[in-house]
XYZ file of C-alpha atoms in Angstrom:
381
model
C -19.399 6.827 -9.361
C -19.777 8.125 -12.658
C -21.535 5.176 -14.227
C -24.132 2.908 -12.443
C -22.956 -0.954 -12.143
C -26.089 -2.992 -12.530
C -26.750 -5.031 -9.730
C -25.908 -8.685 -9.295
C -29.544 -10.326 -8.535
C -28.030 -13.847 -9.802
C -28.456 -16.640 -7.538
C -25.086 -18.147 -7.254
C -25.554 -21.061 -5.000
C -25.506 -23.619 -7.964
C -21.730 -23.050 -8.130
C -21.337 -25.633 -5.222
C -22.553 -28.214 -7.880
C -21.085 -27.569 -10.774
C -18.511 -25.765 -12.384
C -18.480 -21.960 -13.205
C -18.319 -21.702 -16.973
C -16.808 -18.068 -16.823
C -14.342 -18.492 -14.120
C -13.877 -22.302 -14.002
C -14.065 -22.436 -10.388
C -15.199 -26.286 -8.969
C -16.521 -26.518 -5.555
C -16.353 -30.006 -5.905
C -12.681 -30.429 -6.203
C -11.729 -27.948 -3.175
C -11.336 -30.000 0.418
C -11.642 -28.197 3.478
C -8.053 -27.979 4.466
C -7.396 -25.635 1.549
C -9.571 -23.253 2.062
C -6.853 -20.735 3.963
C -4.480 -21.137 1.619
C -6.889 -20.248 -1.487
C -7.535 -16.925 0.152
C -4.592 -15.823 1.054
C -3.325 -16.065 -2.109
C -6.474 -14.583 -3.621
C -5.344 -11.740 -1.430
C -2.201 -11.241 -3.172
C -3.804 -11.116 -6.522
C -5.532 -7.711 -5.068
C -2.161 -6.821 -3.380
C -0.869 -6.497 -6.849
C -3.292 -5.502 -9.068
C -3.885 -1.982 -6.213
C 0.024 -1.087 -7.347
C -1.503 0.046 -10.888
C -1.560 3.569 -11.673
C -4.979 3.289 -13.448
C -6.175 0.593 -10.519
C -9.231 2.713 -9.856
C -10.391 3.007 -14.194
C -13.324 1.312 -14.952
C -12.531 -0.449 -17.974
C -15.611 -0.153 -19.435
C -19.016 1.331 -18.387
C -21.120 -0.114 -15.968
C -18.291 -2.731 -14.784
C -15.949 -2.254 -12.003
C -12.526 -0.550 -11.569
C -10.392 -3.000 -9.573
C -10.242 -1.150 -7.011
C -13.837 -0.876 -6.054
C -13.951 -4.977 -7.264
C -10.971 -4.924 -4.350
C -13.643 -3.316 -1.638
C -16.150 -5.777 -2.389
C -13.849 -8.190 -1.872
C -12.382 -7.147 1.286
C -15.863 -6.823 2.760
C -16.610 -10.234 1.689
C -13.931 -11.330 3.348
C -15.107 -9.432 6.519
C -18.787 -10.605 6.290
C -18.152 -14.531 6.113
C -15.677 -14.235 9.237
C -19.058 -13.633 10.600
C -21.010 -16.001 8.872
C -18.648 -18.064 10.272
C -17.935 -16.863 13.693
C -22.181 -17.237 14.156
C -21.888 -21.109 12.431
C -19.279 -21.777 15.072
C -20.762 -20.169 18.037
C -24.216 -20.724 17.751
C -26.744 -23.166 16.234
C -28.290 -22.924 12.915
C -27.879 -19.228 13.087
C -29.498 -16.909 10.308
C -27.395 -14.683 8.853
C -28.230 -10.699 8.560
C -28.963 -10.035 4.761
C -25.824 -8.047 3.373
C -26.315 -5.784 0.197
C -23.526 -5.389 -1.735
C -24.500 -2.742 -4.075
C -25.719 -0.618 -1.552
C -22.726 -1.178 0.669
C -20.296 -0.008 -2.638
C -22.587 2.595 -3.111
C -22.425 3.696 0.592
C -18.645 3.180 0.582
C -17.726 5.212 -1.930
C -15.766 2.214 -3.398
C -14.530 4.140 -6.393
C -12.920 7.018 -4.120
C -11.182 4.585 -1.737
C -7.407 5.016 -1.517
C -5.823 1.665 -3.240
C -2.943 1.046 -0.524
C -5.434 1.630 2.197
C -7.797 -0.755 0.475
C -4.590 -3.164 -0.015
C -3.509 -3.410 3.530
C -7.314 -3.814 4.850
C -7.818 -6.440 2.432
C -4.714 -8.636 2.985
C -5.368 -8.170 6.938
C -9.480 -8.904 6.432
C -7.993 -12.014 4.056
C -5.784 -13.284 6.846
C -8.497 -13.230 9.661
C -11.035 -15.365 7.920
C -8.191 -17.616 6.820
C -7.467 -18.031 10.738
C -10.936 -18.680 11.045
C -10.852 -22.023 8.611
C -7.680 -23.148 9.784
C -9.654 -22.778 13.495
C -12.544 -25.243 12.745
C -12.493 -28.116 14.190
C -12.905 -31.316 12.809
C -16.524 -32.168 14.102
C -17.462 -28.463 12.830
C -17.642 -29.025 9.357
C -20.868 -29.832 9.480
C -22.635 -26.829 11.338
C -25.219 -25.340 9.381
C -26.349 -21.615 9.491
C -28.914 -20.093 6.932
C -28.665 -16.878 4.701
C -31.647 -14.385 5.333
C -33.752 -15.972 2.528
C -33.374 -19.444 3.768
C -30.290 -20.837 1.836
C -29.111 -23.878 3.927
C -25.110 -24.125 3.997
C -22.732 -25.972 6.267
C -19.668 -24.459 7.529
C -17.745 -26.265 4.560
C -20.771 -25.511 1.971
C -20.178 -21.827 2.945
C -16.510 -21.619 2.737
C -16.662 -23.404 -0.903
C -18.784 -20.644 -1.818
C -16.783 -17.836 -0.245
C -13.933 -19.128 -2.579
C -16.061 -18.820 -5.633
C -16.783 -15.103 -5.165
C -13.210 -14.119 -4.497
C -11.889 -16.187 -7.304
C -14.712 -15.299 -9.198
C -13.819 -11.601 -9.233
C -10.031 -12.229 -9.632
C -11.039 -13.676 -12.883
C -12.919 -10.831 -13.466
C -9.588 -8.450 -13.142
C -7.587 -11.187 -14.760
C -6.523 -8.361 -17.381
C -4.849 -6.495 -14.750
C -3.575 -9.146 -12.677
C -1.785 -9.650 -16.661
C -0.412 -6.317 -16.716
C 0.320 -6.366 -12.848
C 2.916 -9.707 -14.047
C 4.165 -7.190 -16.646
C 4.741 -4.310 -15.180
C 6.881 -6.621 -12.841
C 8.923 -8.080 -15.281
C 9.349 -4.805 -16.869
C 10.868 -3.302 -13.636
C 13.561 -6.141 -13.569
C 13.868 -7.126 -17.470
C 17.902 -6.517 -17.354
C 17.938 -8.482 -14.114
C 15.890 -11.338 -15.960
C 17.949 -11.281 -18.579
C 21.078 -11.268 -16.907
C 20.422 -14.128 -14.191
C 19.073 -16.144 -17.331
C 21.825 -15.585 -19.509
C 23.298 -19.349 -19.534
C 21.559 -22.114 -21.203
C 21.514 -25.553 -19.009
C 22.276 -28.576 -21.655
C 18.849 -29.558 -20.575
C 18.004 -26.440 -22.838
C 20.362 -27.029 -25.446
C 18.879 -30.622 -25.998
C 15.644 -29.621 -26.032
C 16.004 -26.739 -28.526
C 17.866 -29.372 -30.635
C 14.927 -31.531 -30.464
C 12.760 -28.796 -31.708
C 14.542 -27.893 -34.858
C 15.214 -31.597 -35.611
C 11.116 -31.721 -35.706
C 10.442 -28.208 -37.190
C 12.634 -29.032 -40.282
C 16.050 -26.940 -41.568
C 15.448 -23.513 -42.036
C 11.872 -23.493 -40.189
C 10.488 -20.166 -39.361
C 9.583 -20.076 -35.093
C 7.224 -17.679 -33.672
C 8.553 -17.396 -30.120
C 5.948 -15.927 -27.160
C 7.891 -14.675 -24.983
C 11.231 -14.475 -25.677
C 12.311 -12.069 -22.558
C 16.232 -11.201 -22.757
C 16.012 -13.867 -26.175
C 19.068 -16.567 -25.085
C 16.889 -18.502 -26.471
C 16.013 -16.953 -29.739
C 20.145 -16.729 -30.105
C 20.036 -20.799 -29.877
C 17.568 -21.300 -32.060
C 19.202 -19.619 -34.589
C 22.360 -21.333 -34.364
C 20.607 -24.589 -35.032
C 19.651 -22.870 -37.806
C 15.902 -21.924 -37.473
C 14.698 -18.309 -38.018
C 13.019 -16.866 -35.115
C 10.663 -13.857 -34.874
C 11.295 -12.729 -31.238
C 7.877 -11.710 -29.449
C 7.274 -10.212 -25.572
C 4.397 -8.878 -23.956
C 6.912 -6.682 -21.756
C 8.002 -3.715 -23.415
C 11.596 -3.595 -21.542
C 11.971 -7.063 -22.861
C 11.659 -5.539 -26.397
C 13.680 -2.621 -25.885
C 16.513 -5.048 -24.442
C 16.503 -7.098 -28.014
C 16.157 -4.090 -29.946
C 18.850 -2.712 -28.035
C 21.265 -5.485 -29.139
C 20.425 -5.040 -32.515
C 17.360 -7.596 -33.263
C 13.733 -7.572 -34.615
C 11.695 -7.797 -31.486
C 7.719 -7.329 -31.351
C 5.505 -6.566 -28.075
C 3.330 -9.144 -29.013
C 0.108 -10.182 -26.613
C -0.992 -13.449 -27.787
C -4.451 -13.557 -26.685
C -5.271 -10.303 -28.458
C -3.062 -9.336 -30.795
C -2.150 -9.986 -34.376
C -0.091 -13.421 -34.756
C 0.823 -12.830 -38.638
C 4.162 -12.602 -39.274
C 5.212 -8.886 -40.480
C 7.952 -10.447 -42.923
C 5.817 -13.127 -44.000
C 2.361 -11.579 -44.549
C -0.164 -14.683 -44.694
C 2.435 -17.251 -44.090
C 2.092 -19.754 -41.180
C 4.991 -20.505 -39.342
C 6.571 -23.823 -38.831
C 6.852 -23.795 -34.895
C 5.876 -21.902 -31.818
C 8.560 -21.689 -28.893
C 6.674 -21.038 -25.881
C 9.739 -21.560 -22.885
C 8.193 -20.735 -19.360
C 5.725 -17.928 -20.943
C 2.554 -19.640 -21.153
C 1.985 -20.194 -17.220
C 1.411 -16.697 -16.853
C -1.150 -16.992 -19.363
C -5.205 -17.337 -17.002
C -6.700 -20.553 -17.001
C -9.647 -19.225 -19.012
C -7.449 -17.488 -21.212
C -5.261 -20.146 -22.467
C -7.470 -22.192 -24.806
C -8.256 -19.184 -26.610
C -3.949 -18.176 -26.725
C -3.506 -22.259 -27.913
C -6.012 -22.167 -30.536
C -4.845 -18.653 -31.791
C -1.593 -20.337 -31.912
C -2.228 -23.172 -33.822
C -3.920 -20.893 -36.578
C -0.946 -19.414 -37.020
C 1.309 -22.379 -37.553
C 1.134 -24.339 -40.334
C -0.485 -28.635 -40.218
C 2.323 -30.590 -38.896
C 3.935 -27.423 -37.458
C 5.548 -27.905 -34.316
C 4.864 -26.601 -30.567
C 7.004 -26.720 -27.795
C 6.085 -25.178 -24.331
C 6.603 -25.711 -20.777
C 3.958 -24.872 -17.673
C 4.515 -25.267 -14.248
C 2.703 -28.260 -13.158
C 0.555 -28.152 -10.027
C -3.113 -26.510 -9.215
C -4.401 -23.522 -9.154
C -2.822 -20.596 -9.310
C 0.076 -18.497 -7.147
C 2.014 -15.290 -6.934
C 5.166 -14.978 -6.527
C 8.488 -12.825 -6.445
C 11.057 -15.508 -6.125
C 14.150 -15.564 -8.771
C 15.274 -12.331 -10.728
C 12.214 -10.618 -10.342
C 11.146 -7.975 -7.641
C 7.575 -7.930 -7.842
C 5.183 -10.472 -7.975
C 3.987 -12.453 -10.594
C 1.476 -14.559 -11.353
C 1.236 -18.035 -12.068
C -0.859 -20.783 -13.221
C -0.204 -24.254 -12.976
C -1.731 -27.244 -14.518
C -1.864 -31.110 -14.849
C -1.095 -33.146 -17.336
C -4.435 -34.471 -18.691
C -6.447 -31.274 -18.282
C -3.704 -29.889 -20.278
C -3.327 -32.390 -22.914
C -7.349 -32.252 -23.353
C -6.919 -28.413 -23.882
C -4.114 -28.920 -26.478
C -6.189 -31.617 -28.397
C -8.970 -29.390 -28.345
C -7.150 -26.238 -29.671
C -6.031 -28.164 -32.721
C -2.692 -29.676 -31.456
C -1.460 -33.436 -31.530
C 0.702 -33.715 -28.488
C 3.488 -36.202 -29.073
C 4.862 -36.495 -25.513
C 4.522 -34.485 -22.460
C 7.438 -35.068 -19.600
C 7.362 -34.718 -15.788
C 10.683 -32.501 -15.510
C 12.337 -30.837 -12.450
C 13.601 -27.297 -12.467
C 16.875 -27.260 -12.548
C 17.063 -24.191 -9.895
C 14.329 -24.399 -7.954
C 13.250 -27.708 -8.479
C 9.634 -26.978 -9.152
C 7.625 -29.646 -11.121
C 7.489 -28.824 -14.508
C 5.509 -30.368 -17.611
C 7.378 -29.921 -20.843
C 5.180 -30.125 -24.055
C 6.001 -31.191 -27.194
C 2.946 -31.090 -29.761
C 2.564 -31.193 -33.609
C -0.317 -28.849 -35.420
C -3.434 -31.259 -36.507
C -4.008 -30.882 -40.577
């Protein structure tokens, strides 16, 4: 390792009774039955992020590549099977202190091959998940005790297993971003292709928009992928300025002869090149936003409602649900990540970013029939 990562010496037992304020993890709101499902799909977060070709770059000094944050994990994974194994077999059992530094350091975490790393992680992932689908009912309870005297109980110490692998997804969210685009970039002319036609759901609802944004209203669209709807929007008569964070996306506009931008919402400039200093009316945000990390988003709706002008107009749509998920179903090969939300954490993160929200629908997909929440929400003066 060519830089030393400080060690973690926090005390992170508190996050069973309150929220995280970095990640956003709650203990609290996790029962027992979920526990398997979390990570397993925590585990596919690391499946994809290991396909990178710069997987094992630190991305700064002192902080982890992915990959070695995907040994950690795997061996965390590995080492609370046994916590758990010992809760389950024996009474009040005290577990053998584990160092994690000195484990990564022993390891070699940063020379580990990522596929090899990949496969042992999904299979350590699945074993412990076993192992909480396993405990019985009257188990929950069981209590073991950490080397310096930490009292959990069988749930307690599962909660708390989840916090440290979300934890550190959160901490590669950036990746897991570009893992989502590099996966869209591989299919783009698929995407655009299998999304070609417009449902009159769609129609009406970009009607609706440029009824609201006023005639001749210029849109700032995030993610405008093969840009059907960019096309629609103009013929309603609104002026569009199509944005991706894919770069195949953007080469596929440009191709057809439009303005296209690889934009990236939460970092990068949101003035409009044509308009230097000029808000826009609206932001059309169709099915782009849910890739967008629960952490991250209040920080992409704010920057979006500085760019739009009071009274402009917002109109998005999130998959509604909790958590988060991969997934590689539709016109996409690889996976992609998703985050799903609720309608009154959502709203709450809307009003707090500077947007009125004027109604908010519980819609069905019209091809998969997913739950949906469609958004439509006016700029605060």
């Amino acid at each position: 390792m060519s830089e030393t990562v400080v060690p973690d010496t926090k005390d992170w037992t508190w996050v069973l009774d309150r929220p995280c304020p970095e990640c956003g993890f709650e203990a609290a709101t996790v029962t027992v039955d979920r526990l398997a499902e979390v990570v397993r799909d925590n585990a596919t977060t690391w499946e994809a992020v290991l396909t990178l070709p710069d997987a094992g770059v630190r991305p700064a000094p002192g902080t982890w590549s992915p990959l070695e944050y995907a040994c950690h994990v795997r061996d965390v994974h590995r080492i609370f099977d046994l916590r758990l194994g010992l809760m389950l077999e024996q009474t009040d059992p005290r577990f053998p202190n584990w160092d994690q530094d000195e484990t990564a350091l022993e390891q070699r975490y940063a020379e580990q091959d990522p596929a090899v790393v990949s496969t042992d992680l999904l299979d350590a992932a699945e074993v412990v998940a076993e192992r909480y689908e396993s405990v019985p009912p009257d188990a929950w309870d069981r209590r073991g005790y950490r080397s310096n005297g930490d009292e959990f109980t069988v749930a307690s110490l599962g909660r708390y297993h989840l916090h440290d692998v979300v934890h550190h997804a959160w901490d590669v969210r950036a990746a897991a971003a570009r893992a989502t685009v590099a996966a869209y970039d591989a299919s783009a002319a698929a995407y655009r292709d299998g999304t070609a036609t417009a449902s009159e759901v769609d129609r009406e609802a970009i009607e609706a928009f440029a009824a609201a944004a006023g005639p001749g209203a210029r849109v700032l669209e995030i993610g405008s992928a093969g840009g059907r709807d960019a096309l629609l929007l103009e013929e309603v008569g609104l002026s569009v300025r199509r944005t991706d964070i894919t770069p195949a996306f953007v080469e596929l506009m440009r191709s057809e002869g439009h303005d296209a931008d690889v934009v990236d919402p939460l970092t990068d400039d949101l003035d409009d090149p044509t308009r230097p200093g000029t808000p826009y009316d609206g932001v059309w945000a169709s099915a782009s936003l849910l890739h967008v990390d629960r952490a991250d988003l209040p920080v992409v709706l704010a920057r979006l409602a500085a760019a739009t002008r009071p009274g402009g107009q917002l109109r998005m749509w999130v998959k509604e649900g909790d958590g988060a998920a991969w997934s590689r179903h539709g016109h996409v090969a690889g996976a992609r990540r998703f985050t799903y939300w609720r309608a009154e954490p959502l709203t709450d993160l809307l009003e707090a970013a500077g947007w009125e929200v004027e109604h908010l629908a519980h819609v069905t997909g019209t091809k998969t029939a997913e739950p949906w929440l469609d958004v439509q929400a006016r700029r605060r003066p």
